[in-house]
mmCIF file of C-alpha atoms in Angstrom:
data_model
loop_
_atom_site.group_PDB
_atom_site.id
_atom_site.type_symbol
_atom_site.label_atom_id
_atom_site.label_comp_id
_atom_site.label_asym_id
_atom_site.label_seq_id
_atom_site.Cartn_x
_atom_site.Cartn_y
_atom_site.Cartn_z
ATOM 1 C CA UNK A 1 -20.049 5.923 7.365
ATOM 2 C CA UNK A 2 -16.418 7.041 7.172
ATOM 3 C CA UNK A 3 -16.376 7.809 10.890
ATOM 4 C CA UNK A 4 -17.640 4.410 12.074
ATOM 5 C CA UNK A 5 -15.883 3.089 15.168
ATOM 6 C CA UNK A 6 -16.148 -0.275 16.875
ATOM 7 C CA UNK A 7 -18.256 1.248 19.697
ATOM 8 C CA UNK A 8 -20.997 2.037 17.167
ATOM 9 C CA UNK A 9 -21.158 -1.457 15.672
ATOM 10 C CA UNK A 10 -24.054 -2.861 17.750
ATOM 11 C CA UNK A 11 -26.154 0.175 16.803
ATOM 12 C CA UNK A 12 -25.290 -0.209 13.110
ATOM 13 C CA UNK A 13 -26.025 -3.911 13.152
ATOM 14 C CA UNK A 14 -29.452 -3.282 14.647
ATOM 15 C CA UNK A 15 -30.466 -0.280 12.590
ATOM 16 C CA UNK A 16 -28.827 -0.858 9.221
ATOM 17 C CA UNK A 17 -28.473 -4.600 8.957
ATOM 18 C CA UNK A 18 -24.694 -4.192 8.908
ATOM 19 C CA UNK A 19 -22.224 -5.683 11.347
ATOM 20 C CA UNK A 20 -18.489 -5.983 11.616
ATOM 21 C CA UNK A 21 -16.687 -8.743 13.474
ATOM 22 C CA UNK A 22 -13.207 -10.144 13.100
ATOM 23 C CA UNK A 23 -12.381 -7.304 10.664
ATOM 24 C CA UNK A 24 -15.173 -8.272 8.274
ATOM 25 C CA UNK A 25 -18.226 -6.354 7.101
ATOM 26 C CA UNK A 26 -21.475 -8.271 7.294
ATOM 27 C CA UNK A 27 -24.772 -7.325 5.642
ATOM 28 C CA UNK A 28 -28.055 -9.082 6.381
ATOM 29 C CA UNK A 29 -30.304 -9.082 3.316
ATOM 30 C CA UNK A 30 -34.055 -9.692 3.052
ATOM 31 C CA UNK A 31 -36.372 -9.585 -0.002
ATOM 32 C CA UNK A 32 -38.231 -6.341 -0.599
ATOM 33 C CA UNK A 33 -41.528 -8.249 -0.579
ATOM 34 C CA UNK A 34 -40.730 -9.680 2.875
ATOM 35 C CA UNK A 35 -38.765 -6.985 4.725
ATOM 36 C CA UNK A 36 -37.252 -7.440 8.159
ATOM 37 C CA UNK A 37 -36.464 -4.552 10.516
ATOM 38 C CA UNK A 38 -32.819 -5.606 10.981
ATOM 39 C CA UNK A 39 -32.160 -6.399 7.298
ATOM 40 C CA UNK A 40 -31.515 -4.406 4.130
ATOM 41 C CA UNK A 41 -32.901 -4.901 0.637
ATOM 42 C CA UNK A 42 -30.226 -5.995 -1.815
ATOM 43 C CA UNK A 43 -29.927 -2.738 -3.740
ATOM 44 C CA UNK A 44 -29.532 -0.723 -0.544
ATOM 45 C CA UNK A 45 -26.920 -3.159 0.800
ATOM 46 C CA UNK A 46 -24.856 -2.774 -2.364
ATOM 47 C CA UNK A 47 -25.157 1.017 -2.075
ATOM 48 C CA UNK A 48 -23.996 0.895 1.556
ATOM 49 C CA UNK A 49 -21.070 -1.320 0.664
ATOM 50 C CA UNK A 50 -20.073 1.054 -2.132
ATOM 51 C CA UNK A 51 -20.201 3.971 0.340
ATOM 52 C CA UNK A 52 -17.922 2.104 2.742
ATOM 53 C CA UNK A 53 -15.470 1.284 -0.046
ATOM 54 C CA UNK A 54 -15.338 4.927 -1.131
ATOM 55 C CA UNK A 55 -14.640 5.847 2.496
ATOM 56 C CA UNK A 56 -11.589 3.609 2.468
ATOM 57 C CA UNK A 57 -12.992 0.424 4.049
ATOM 58 C CA UNK A 58 -11.381 -2.460 2.133
ATOM 59 C CA UNK A 59 -11.905 -5.403 4.499
ATOM 60 C CA UNK A 60 -13.744 -8.511 3.276
ATOM 61 C CA UNK A 61 -17.536 -8.289 3.212
ATOM 62 C CA UNK A 62 -20.290 -10.905 3.435
ATOM 63 C CA UNK A 63 -23.842 -10.503 2.129
ATOM 64 C CA UNK A 64 -26.071 -12.996 3.933
ATOM 65 C CA UNK A 65 -29.431 -13.582 2.204
ATOM 66 C CA UNK A 66 -32.712 -14.776 3.619
ATOM 67 C CA UNK A 67 -34.710 -17.092 1.359
ATOM 68 C CA UNK A 68 -36.747 -15.324 -1.296
ATOM 69 C CA UNK A 69 -36.637 -13.570 -4.652
ATOM 70 C CA UNK A 70 -34.198 -10.721 -5.330
ATOM 71 C CA UNK A 71 -34.021 -8.507 -8.410
ATOM 72 C CA UNK A 72 -30.488 -8.260 -9.749
ATOM 73 C CA UNK A 73 -28.888 -6.484 -12.688
ATOM 74 C CA UNK A 74 -25.392 -5.631 -11.512
ATOM 75 C CA UNK A 75 -21.721 -5.386 -12.399
ATOM 76 C CA UNK A 76 -19.307 -6.155 -9.569
ATOM 77 C CA UNK A 77 -15.751 -4.916 -9.928
ATOM 78 C CA UNK A 78 -12.616 -4.733 -7.770
ATOM 79 C CA UNK A 79 -13.668 -1.448 -6.156
ATOM 80 C CA UNK A 80 -16.774 -3.059 -4.639
ATOM 81 C CA UNK A 81 -15.126 -6.384 -3.735
ATOM 82 C CA UNK A 82 -12.260 -4.873 -1.760
ATOM 83 C CA UNK A 83 -10.225 -7.629 -0.089
ATOM 84 C CA UNK A 84 -13.028 -10.142 -0.597
ATOM 85 C CA UNK A 85 -16.757 -10.477 -1.113
ATOM 86 C CA UNK A 86 -19.077 -13.380 -0.242
ATOM 87 C CA UNK A 87 -22.699 -13.963 -1.180
ATOM 88 C CA UNK A 88 -24.200 -16.664 1.037
ATOM 89 C CA UNK A 89 -27.519 -18.087 2.147
ATOM 90 C CA UNK A 90 -28.519 -17.299 5.718
ATOM 91 C CA UNK A 91 -30.789 -20.381 5.653
ATOM 92 C CA UNK A 92 -28.841 -23.061 3.722
ATOM 93 C CA UNK A 93 -31.361 -25.735 4.749
ATOM 94 C CA UNK A 94 -34.270 -23.705 3.313
ATOM 95 C CA UNK A 95 -35.065 -22.561 -0.212
ATOM 96 C CA UNK A 96 -31.999 -20.940 -1.764
ATOM 97 C CA UNK A 97 -32.103 -17.143 -2.202
ATOM 98 C CA UNK A 98 -32.935 -16.491 -5.862
ATOM 99 C CA UNK A 99 -31.062 -13.691 -7.655
ATOM 100 C CA UNK A 100 -32.887 -12.850 -10.859
ATOM 101 C CA UNK A 101 -33.206 -10.338 -13.695
ATOM 102 C CA UNK A 102 -36.729 -11.607 -14.314
ATOM 103 C CA UNK A 103 -40.075 -10.035 -13.456
ATOM 104 C CA UNK A 104 -42.603 -11.400 -10.996
ATOM 105 C CA UNK A 105 -45.899 -11.454 -12.898
ATOM 106 C CA UNK A 106 -49.113 -10.729 -11.007
ATOM 107 C CA UNK A 107 -52.547 -9.114 -11.364
ATOM 108 C CA UNK A 108 -53.934 -11.962 -13.443
ATOM 109 C CA UNK A 109 -57.542 -12.056 -14.596
ATOM 110 C CA UNK A 110 -59.447 -15.027 -16.031
ATOM 111 C CA UNK A 111 -60.672 -14.506 -19.585
ATOM 112 C CA UNK A 112 -62.124 -17.303 -21.728
ATOM 113 C CA UNK A 113 -60.135 -19.947 -19.912
ATOM 114 C CA UNK A 114 -56.901 -17.923 -20.162
ATOM 115 C CA UNK A 115 -55.015 -16.022 -17.531
ATOM 116 C CA UNK A 116 -54.279 -12.521 -18.791
ATOM 117 C CA UNK A 117 -52.261 -9.605 -17.450
ATOM 118 C CA UNK A 118 -50.357 -6.574 -18.663
ATOM 119 C CA UNK A 119 -46.553 -6.766 -18.887
ATOM 120 C CA UNK A 120 -44.419 -3.796 -19.934
ATOM 121 C CA UNK A 121 -41.724 -5.739 -21.820
ATOM 122 C CA UNK A 122 -41.750 -8.830 -23.985
ATOM 123 C CA UNK A 123 -40.538 -11.820 -21.942
ATOM 124 C CA UNK A 124 -37.968 -14.229 -23.301
ATOM 125 C CA UNK A 125 -39.754 -17.012 -21.474
ATOM 126 C CA UNK A 126 -42.354 -17.792 -18.826
ATOM 127 C CA UNK A 127 -42.014 -20.005 -15.749
ATOM 128 C CA UNK A 128 -45.073 -20.977 -13.729
ATOM 129 C CA UNK A 129 -44.388 -22.639 -10.415
ATOM 130 C CA UNK A 130 -40.786 -23.357 -11.522
ATOM 131 C CA UNK A 131 -42.045 -25.115 -14.676
ATOM 132 C CA UNK A 132 -40.893 -23.812 -18.036
ATOM 133 C CA UNK A 133 -43.825 -22.895 -20.257
ATOM 134 C CA UNK A 134 -43.951 -23.171 -24.028
ATOM 135 C CA UNK A 135 -44.467 -20.122 -26.193
ATOM 136 C CA UNK A 136 -47.547 -20.843 -28.325
ATOM 137 C CA UNK A 137 -46.523 -23.099 -31.224
ATOM 138 C CA UNK A 138 -47.790 -25.394 -33.951
ATOM 139 C CA UNK A 139 -47.678 -28.314 -34.071
ATOM 140 C CA UNK A 140 -47.950 -28.680 -30.312
ATOM 141 C CA UNK A 141 -45.715 -31.748 -30.409
ATOM 142 C CA UNK A 142 -43.024 -32.790 -32.863
ATOM 143 C CA UNK A 143 -42.327 -31.055 -36.179
ATOM 144 C CA UNK A 144 -43.432 -30.650 -39.751
ATOM 145 C CA UNK A 145 -41.279 -31.121 -42.836
ATOM 146 C CA UNK A 146 -40.985 -28.643 -45.660
ATOM 147 C CA UNK A 147 -42.241 -29.444 -49.143
ATOM 148 C CA UNK A 148 -39.540 -27.825 -51.240
ATOM 149 C CA UNK A 149 -36.930 -25.131 -50.707
ATOM 150 C CA UNK A 150 -37.409 -21.820 -52.556
ATOM 151 C CA UNK A 151 -35.226 -20.562 -55.422
ATOM 152 C CA UNK A 152 -32.508 -18.984 -53.244
ATOM 153 C CA UNK A 153 -32.609 -21.874 -50.732
ATOM 154 C CA UNK A 154 -32.500 -19.327 -47.916
ATOM 155 C CA UNK A 155 -35.649 -17.253 -47.545
ATOM 156 C CA UNK A 156 -38.635 -19.387 -48.574
ATOM 157 C CA UNK A 157 -40.065 -22.869 -48.862
ATOM 158 C CA UNK A 158 -43.373 -24.561 -49.553
ATOM 159 C CA UNK A 159 -45.214 -26.537 -46.938
ATOM 160 C CA UNK A 160 -47.067 -29.773 -47.373
ATOM 161 C CA UNK A 161 -50.837 -30.084 -47.338
ATOM 162 C CA UNK A 162 -52.590 -30.403 -43.965
ATOM 163 C CA UNK A 163 -49.744 -28.882 -41.996
ATOM 164 C CA UNK A 164 -49.784 -25.107 -41.332
ATOM 165 C CA UNK A 165 -53.287 -24.073 -40.214
ATOM 166 C CA UNK A 166 -54.822 -20.667 -41.080
ATOM 167 C CA UNK A 167 -52.891 -17.902 -39.299
ATOM 168 C CA UNK A 168 -54.385 -14.457 -38.645
ATOM 169 C CA UNK A 169 -51.753 -13.157 -36.224
ATOM 170 C CA UNK A 170 -48.590 -12.754 -38.309
ATOM 171 C CA UNK A 171 -47.134 -9.953 -36.180
ATOM 172 C CA UNK A 172 -45.381 -12.302 -33.748
ATOM 173 C CA UNK A 173 -44.822 -15.315 -35.982
ATOM 174 C CA UNK A 174 -41.402 -17.022 -35.935
ATOM 175 C CA UNK A 175 -40.003 -19.950 -37.883
ATOM 176 C CA UNK A 176 -37.968 -22.445 -35.861
ATOM 177 C CA UNK A 177 -35.921 -24.353 -38.441
ATOM 178 C CA UNK A 178 -33.796 -27.394 -37.627
ATOM 179 C CA UNK A 179 -30.463 -27.780 -39.402
ATOM 180 C CA UNK A 180 -28.399 -30.902 -38.854
ATOM 181 C CA UNK A 181 -27.101 -29.985 -35.361
ATOM 182 C CA UNK A 182 -28.330 -26.433 -34.792
ATOM 183 C CA UNK A 183 -31.362 -24.240 -35.415
ATOM 184 C CA UNK A 184 -32.433 -20.915 -36.843
ATOM 185 C CA UNK A 185 -35.141 -18.734 -35.329
ATOM 186 C CA UNK A 186 -36.328 -16.276 -37.961
ATOM 187 C CA UNK A 187 -39.373 -13.932 -38.111
ATOM 188 C CA UNK A 188 -41.862 -14.917 -40.800
ATOM 189 C CA UNK A 189 -42.522 -12.226 -43.414
ATOM 190 C CA UNK A 190 -45.523 -13.858 -45.103
ATOM 191 C CA UNK A 191 -47.595 -16.992 -45.577
ATOM 192 C CA UNK A 192 -49.262 -17.573 -48.944
ATOM 193 C CA UNK A 193 -51.990 -20.228 -48.554
ATOM 194 C CA UNK A 194 -52.632 -20.307 -52.319
ATOM 195 C CA UNK A 195 -49.126 -21.559 -53.079
ATOM 196 C CA UNK A 196 -48.425 -22.860 -49.563
ATOM 197 C CA UNK A 197 -45.267 -20.701 -49.480
ATOM 198 C CA UNK A 198 -43.616 -19.415 -46.326
ATOM 199 C CA UNK A 199 -41.229 -16.461 -46.720
ATOM 200 C CA UNK A 200 -38.865 -15.327 -43.981
ATOM 201 C CA UNK A 201 -37.775 -11.813 -43.028
ATOM 202 C CA UNK A 202 -34.086 -12.810 -42.987
ATOM 203 C CA UNK A 203 -32.081 -15.647 -44.557
ATOM 204 C CA UNK A 204 -32.197 -18.961 -42.732
ATOM 205 C CA UNK A 205 -28.937 -20.175 -41.199
ATOM 206 C CA UNK A 206 -25.414 -18.771 -40.862
ATOM 207 C CA UNK A 207 -23.729 -17.536 -44.036
ATOM 208 C CA UNK A 208 -21.751 -20.722 -44.766
ATOM 209 C CA UNK A 209 -23.177 -22.626 -47.744
ATOM 210 C CA UNK A 210 -23.918 -25.796 -45.782
ATOM 211 C CA UNK A 211 -26.659 -23.996 -43.817
ATOM 212 C CA UNK A 212 -28.942 -23.586 -46.833
ATOM 213 C CA UNK A 213 -32.457 -24.847 -46.210
ATOM 214 C CA UNK A 214 -32.125 -28.123 -48.120
ATOM 215 C CA UNK A 215 -28.385 -28.757 -47.743
ATOM 216 C CA UNK A 216 -28.566 -31.660 -45.280
ATOM 217 C CA UNK A 217 -31.852 -33.175 -46.435
ATOM 218 C CA UNK A 218 -34.549 -32.243 -48.974
ATOM 219 C CA UNK A 219 -37.368 -32.025 -46.416
ATOM 220 C CA UNK A 220 -35.949 -30.692 -43.134
ATOM 221 C CA UNK A 221 -37.985 -30.178 -39.969
ATOM 222 C CA UNK A 222 -39.574 -26.976 -38.712
ATOM 223 C CA UNK A 223 -42.303 -25.616 -36.478
ATOM 224 C CA UNK A 224 -43.905 -22.194 -36.020
ATOM 225 C CA UNK A 225 -44.087 -20.182 -32.827
ATOM 226 C CA UNK A 226 -45.498 -16.935 -31.464
ATOM 227 C CA UNK A 227 -48.941 -16.480 -33.034
ATOM 228 C CA UNK A 228 -51.969 -16.103 -30.796
ATOM 229 C CA UNK A 229 -53.716 -18.542 -33.134
ATOM 230 C CA UNK A 230 -51.484 -21.290 -31.717
ATOM 231 C CA UNK A 231 -52.446 -20.695 -28.068
ATOM 232 C CA UNK A 232 -54.431 -23.903 -27.656
ATOM 233 C CA UNK A 233 -52.607 -26.216 -25.223
ATOM 234 C CA UNK A 234 -52.184 -26.100 -21.415
ATOM 235 C CA UNK A 235 -48.811 -24.638 -20.491
ATOM 236 C CA UNK A 236 -48.584 -22.338 -23.540
ATOM 237 C CA UNK A 237 -48.302 -18.542 -23.460
ATOM 238 C CA UNK A 238 -48.510 -15.606 -25.864
ATOM 239 C CA UNK A 239 -47.404 -11.979 -25.621
ATOM 240 C CA UNK A 240 -48.994 -9.231 -27.708
ATOM 241 C CA UNK A 241 -46.449 -6.451 -28.207
ATOM 242 C CA UNK A 242 -49.011 -3.854 -29.269
ATOM 243 C CA UNK A 243 -51.331 -4.210 -26.267
ATOM 244 C CA UNK A 244 -48.619 -5.418 -23.826
ATOM 245 C CA UNK A 245 -50.934 -8.312 -22.946
ATOM 246 C CA UNK A 246 -49.580 -11.621 -21.676
ATOM 247 C CA UNK A 247 -51.878 -14.632 -21.997
ATOM 248 C CA UNK A 248 -51.362 -18.051 -20.461
ATOM 249 C CA UNK A 249 -53.395 -21.247 -20.782
ATOM 250 C CA UNK A 250 -53.094 -22.883 -17.360
ATOM 251 C CA UNK A 251 -52.295 -26.502 -16.721
ATOM 252 C CA UNK A 252 -54.894 -28.448 -14.732
ATOM 253 C CA UNK A 253 -54.947 -27.393 -11.090
ATOM 254 C CA UNK A 254 -52.766 -24.278 -11.447
ATOM 255 C CA UNK A 255 -53.768 -21.219 -9.439
ATOM 256 C CA UNK A 256 -52.086 -17.863 -10.137
ATOM 257 C CA UNK A 257 -52.642 -16.763 -6.543
ATOM 258 C CA UNK A 258 -50.546 -19.589 -5.103
ATOM 259 C CA UNK A 259 -47.732 -19.906 -7.675
ATOM 260 C CA UNK A 260 -44.615 -17.872 -8.378
ATOM 261 C CA UNK A 261 -44.977 -16.799 -12.010
ATOM 262 C CA UNK A 262 -41.850 -15.304 -13.562
ATOM 263 C CA UNK A 263 -41.198 -13.647 -16.899
ATOM 264 C CA UNK A 264 -37.587 -14.300 -17.835
ATOM 265 C CA UNK A 265 -35.535 -11.119 -18.023
ATOM 266 C CA UNK A 266 -32.286 -10.369 -19.777
ATOM 267 C CA UNK A 267 -28.843 -11.963 -19.480
ATOM 268 C CA UNK A 268 -26.479 -11.453 -17.897
ATOM 269 C CA UNK A 269 -28.080 -10.677 -14.544
ATOM 270 C CA UNK A 270 -24.675 -10.507 -12.862
ATOM 271 C CA UNK A 271 -21.317 -9.557 -14.376
ATOM 272 C CA UNK A 272 -18.108 -10.109 -12.415
ATOM 273 C CA UNK A 273 -15.571 -7.864 -14.119
ATOM 274 C CA UNK A 274 -12.020 -6.957 -13.284
ATOM 275 C CA UNK A 275 -9.427 -5.616 -15.664
ATOM 276 C CA UNK A 276 -6.128 -6.969 -16.908
ATOM 277 C CA UNK A 277 -4.229 -4.627 -14.597
ATOM 278 C CA UNK A 278 -6.654 -4.966 -11.667
ATOM 279 C CA UNK A 279 -8.434 -8.336 -11.568
ATOM 280 C CA UNK A 280 -11.454 -8.996 -9.398
ATOM 281 C CA UNK A 281 -10.241 -11.232 -6.543
ATOM 282 C CA UNK A 282 -11.574 -13.424 -3.762
ATOM 283 C CA UNK A 283 -15.314 -13.544 -4.543
ATOM 284 C CA UNK A 284 -17.437 -16.446 -3.320
ATOM 285 C CA UNK A 285 -21.055 -17.514 -3.844
ATOM 286 C CA UNK A 286 -22.508 -20.199 -1.582
ATOM 287 C CA UNK A 287 -26.008 -21.749 -1.808
ATOM 288 C CA UNK A 288 -27.335 -19.056 -4.177
ATOM 289 C CA UNK A 289 -29.743 -19.633 -7.062
ATOM 290 C CA UNK A 290 -29.438 -17.657 -10.301
ATOM 291 C CA UNK A 291 -32.746 -17.949 -12.148
ATOM 292 C CA UNK A 292 -35.173 -16.363 -14.608
ATOM 293 C CA UNK A 293 -32.574 -14.652 -16.760
ATOM 294 C CA UNK A 294 -32.893 -14.839 -20.527
ATOM 295 C CA UNK A 295 -32.166 -13.446 -23.937
ATOM 296 C CA UNK A 296 -33.953 -12.424 -27.124
ATOM 297 C CA UNK A 297 -31.972 -12.112 -30.375
ATOM 298 C CA UNK A 298 -31.685 -8.544 -31.706
ATOM 299 C CA UNK A 299 -34.184 -8.103 -34.497
ATOM 300 C CA UNK A 300 -35.502 -11.572 -33.787
ATOM 301 C CA UNK A 301 -32.831 -13.311 -35.907
ATOM 302 C CA UNK A 302 -30.975 -16.287 -34.464
ATOM 303 C CA UNK A 303 -28.836 -18.361 -36.839
ATOM 304 C CA UNK A 304 -26.658 -20.806 -34.929
ATOM 305 C CA UNK A 305 -23.671 -22.838 -36.058
ATOM 306 C CA UNK A 306 -23.358 -24.953 -32.922
ATOM 307 C CA UNK A 307 -23.430 -24.721 -29.132
ATOM 308 C CA UNK A 308 -25.533 -21.496 -29.295
ATOM 309 C CA UNK A 309 -22.796 -19.619 -31.208
ATOM 310 C CA UNK A 310 -24.773 -17.637 -33.761
ATOM 311 C CA UNK A 311 -24.445 -14.939 -36.417
ATOM 312 C CA UNK A 312 -26.343 -11.666 -36.570
ATOM 313 C CA UNK A 313 -26.415 -11.582 -40.373
ATOM 314 C CA UNK A 314 -23.842 -8.806 -40.808
ATOM 315 C CA UNK A 315 -20.673 -10.935 -40.661
ATOM 316 C CA UNK A 316 -19.352 -14.457 -40.171
ATOM 317 C CA UNK A 317 -18.490 -13.668 -36.536
ATOM 318 C CA UNK A 318 -20.343 -15.900 -34.098
ATOM 319 C CA UNK A 319 -21.146 -15.105 -30.494
ATOM 320 C CA UNK A 320 -22.901 -17.330 -27.932
ATOM 321 C CA UNK A 321 -26.195 -16.717 -26.213
ATOM 322 C CA UNK A 322 -25.409 -14.782 -22.984
ATOM 323 C CA UNK A 323 -25.424 -16.484 -19.585
ATOM 324 C CA UNK A 324 -27.071 -15.475 -16.315
ATOM 325 C CA UNK A 325 -23.631 -14.944 -14.724
ATOM 326 C CA UNK A 326 -20.510 -13.950 -16.664
ATOM 327 C CA UNK A 327 -16.968 -13.380 -15.378
ATOM 328 C CA UNK A 328 -13.952 -11.587 -16.886
ATOM 329 C CA UNK A 329 -10.506 -10.990 -15.350
ATOM 330 C CA UNK A 330 -11.280 -12.748 -12.075
ATOM 331 C CA UNK A 331 -9.008 -14.625 -9.681
ATOM 332 C CA UNK A 332 -9.901 -16.869 -6.737
ATOM 333 C CA UNK A 333 -13.576 -17.133 -7.664
ATOM 334 C CA UNK A 334 -15.818 -19.785 -6.079
ATOM 335 C CA UNK A 335 -19.338 -21.036 -6.716
ATOM 336 C CA UNK A 336 -20.328 -23.656 -4.115
ATOM 337 C CA UNK A 337 -23.716 -25.400 -3.924
ATOM 338 C CA UNK A 338 -25.201 -22.850 -6.336
ATOM 339 C CA UNK A 339 -27.983 -23.382 -8.870
ATOM 340 C CA UNK A 340 -28.170 -22.001 -12.373
ATOM 341 C CA UNK A 341 -31.503 -22.716 -14.001
ATOM 342 C CA UNK A 342 -35.025 -21.782 -15.060
ATOM 343 C CA UNK A 343 -33.627 -19.333 -17.603
ATOM 344 C CA UNK A 344 -33.947 -18.941 -21.362
ATOM 345 C CA UNK A 345 -30.273 -18.055 -21.828
ATOM 346 C CA UNK A 346 -27.183 -19.858 -20.539
ATOM 347 C CA UNK A 347 -26.046 -20.553 -16.994
ATOM 348 C CA UNK A 348 -22.469 -19.543 -16.166
ATOM 349 C CA UNK A 349 -19.667 -18.239 -18.394
ATOM 350 C CA UNK A 350 -16.139 -18.074 -16.963
ATOM 351 C CA UNK A 351 -14.935 -16.072 -19.903
ATOM 352 C CA UNK A 352 -11.818 -13.968 -20.260
ATOM 353 C CA UNK A 353 -8.553 -14.355 -18.310
ATOM 354 C CA UNK A 354 -10.007 -15.931 -15.178
ATOM 355 C CA UNK A 355 -7.778 -18.039 -12.922
ATOM 356 C CA UNK A 356 -8.238 -20.273 -9.884
ATOM 357 C CA UNK A 357 -11.988 -20.748 -10.269
ATOM 358 C CA UNK A 358 -13.831 -23.432 -8.309
ATOM 359 C CA UNK A 359 -17.274 -24.741 -9.227
ATOM 360 C CA UNK A 360 -18.263 -27.080 -6.408
ATOM 361 C CA UNK A 361 -21.472 -29.122 -6.121
ATOM 362 C CA UNK A 362 -23.389 -26.773 -8.431
ATOM 363 C CA UNK A 363 -26.511 -27.624 -10.438
ATOM 364 C CA UNK A 364 -27.256 -26.446 -13.979
ATOM 365 C CA UNK A 365 -30.781 -27.212 -15.180
ATOM 366 C CA UNK A 366 -33.662 -26.041 -17.390
ATOM 367 C CA UNK A 367 -31.629 -23.601 -19.458
ATOM 368 C CA UNK A 368 -32.405 -22.225 -22.895
ATOM 369 C CA UNK A 369 -28.784 -22.301 -24.063
ATOM 370 C CA UNK A 370 -25.438 -23.619 -22.743
ATOM 371 C CA UNK A 371 -25.079 -24.694 -19.134
ATOM 372 C CA UNK A 372 -21.428 -23.902 -18.366
ATOM 373 C CA UNK A 373 -18.913 -22.192 -20.652
ATOM 374 C CA UNK A 374 -15.200 -21.778 -19.941
ATOM 375 C CA UNK A 375 -12.937 -19.465 -21.957
ATOM 376 C CA UNK A 376 -13.493 -17.756 -25.300
ATOM 377 C CA UNK A 377 -13.889 -19.228 -28.748
ATOM 378 C CA UNK A 378 -11.107 -17.381 -30.583
ATOM 379 C CA UNK A 379 -9.142 -15.476 -27.939
ATOM 380 C CA UNK A 380 -5.505 -16.602 -27.680
ATOM 381 C CA UNK A 381 -3.944 -13.933 -25.455
ATOM 382 C CA UNK A 382 -6.316 -13.599 -22.494
ATOM 383 C CA UNK A 383 -6.665 -17.296 -21.703
ATOM 384 C CA UNK A 384 -8.663 -18.612 -18.754
ATOM 385 C CA UNK A 385 -6.976 -21.338 -16.677
ATOM 386 C CA UNK A 386 -7.203 -23.235 -13.416
ATOM 387 C CA UNK A 387 -10.951 -23.882 -13.488
ATOM 388 C CA UNK A 388 -11.945 -26.921 -11.408
ATOM 389 C CA UNK A 389 -15.296 -28.514 -10.686
ATOM 390 C CA UNK A 390 -16.595 -31.450 -8.698
ATOM 391 C CA UNK A 391 -19.803 -33.334 -7.863
ATOM 392 C CA UNK A 392 -22.113 -31.106 -9.891
ATOM 393 C CA UNK A 393 -24.870 -31.889 -12.398
ATOM 394 C CA UNK A 394 -25.732 -30.368 -15.786
ATOM 395 C CA UNK A 395 -29.124 -31.330 -17.251
ATOM 396 C CA UNK A 396 -31.797 -29.836 -19.473
ATOM 397 C CA UNK A 397 -29.693 -27.393 -21.513
ATOM 398 C CA UNK A 398 -30.654 -26.092 -24.955
ATOM 399 C CA UNK A 399 -34.380 -26.080 -24.214
ATOM 400 C CA UNK A 400 -34.965 -22.989 -26.357
ATOM 401 C CA UNK A 401 -31.842 -22.736 -28.499
ATOM 402 C CA UNK A 402 -31.589 -26.382 -29.571
ATOM 403 C CA UNK A 403 -28.035 -27.548 -30.209
ATOM 404 C CA UNK A 404 -26.688 -25.894 -27.068
ATOM 405 C CA UNK A 405 -24.749 -28.009 -24.606
#
């Protein structure tokens, strides 16, 4: 590619999905599941662009996407961006191209009214036909209230009669405990029906004293999640880690052959990262959807203070749930008409020392944690500034990690 001349450009455009006009590189991108002869898959386009950059080509580049689903788990730095980099929809009036770290789930079989399939990794969430599905829980609606907190007020409590049903599958059982304005998600160590005592694997809540089980009220709310015994309502799912089996109870009228079914992946799906001495500059996203990213807490322990900032149990330091897209040391960064949603983590984090960032007519929806974050919680030296936004919407945040914003 280092010896490319302008006389070869028509041939390159036709054979490689790459063109150059007005001193700009242009890549035409199509989904792997729906290839086109004059287009490249996303991973190959990024490889080609990297080859051109290594050969000394620094001019601005545009990646133009056809509608469809694209797998993405990438870090973009100054070396790849060159003098500028744009991600845009080739069909802005059609369905937005969807960049995702999630997994398209297929090969379903019907078994006792459930859809079942094999999935290599535990999903952080499931989306069927763009609808978020509930991990199997009890009660199906609302909450229960504890009977009495245990002696240490952190790792056990009794439950009231006629609440927790018999549970055989303890391997995947989680407690979702509601504090005053945040929650804890903690694996359950044991259930003792004789004494109606639930014991957790880790302490409930952050380390501060006001997160003890009964600090805010004597009978706080909770529900349980993750056991196969709770898979009893349409729209619920369960994943068995030992057998790698995913089960889903379909809603009326759903057909796995006609719906896009996505297992949420890991966040972030895309990292935009410069350095203090060499920021990432002039990057633009237009009419792109970032979806089906997600996050699972290490060890299963999530103890939040507020706004998804949580502790891992080893210190008082709190970090937020990751977002689908995160940016550090960026300048002249634009997101226009983009969508951040259908994910179990957050949406967009303009984090460390970013300047001149525009968020225009973007939509944030159906997110497990925070929608849009700007700056860092405690950083005072690498401050982000000059972030502007207009005519966007933020709805449906905190759908998994309650208390997010």
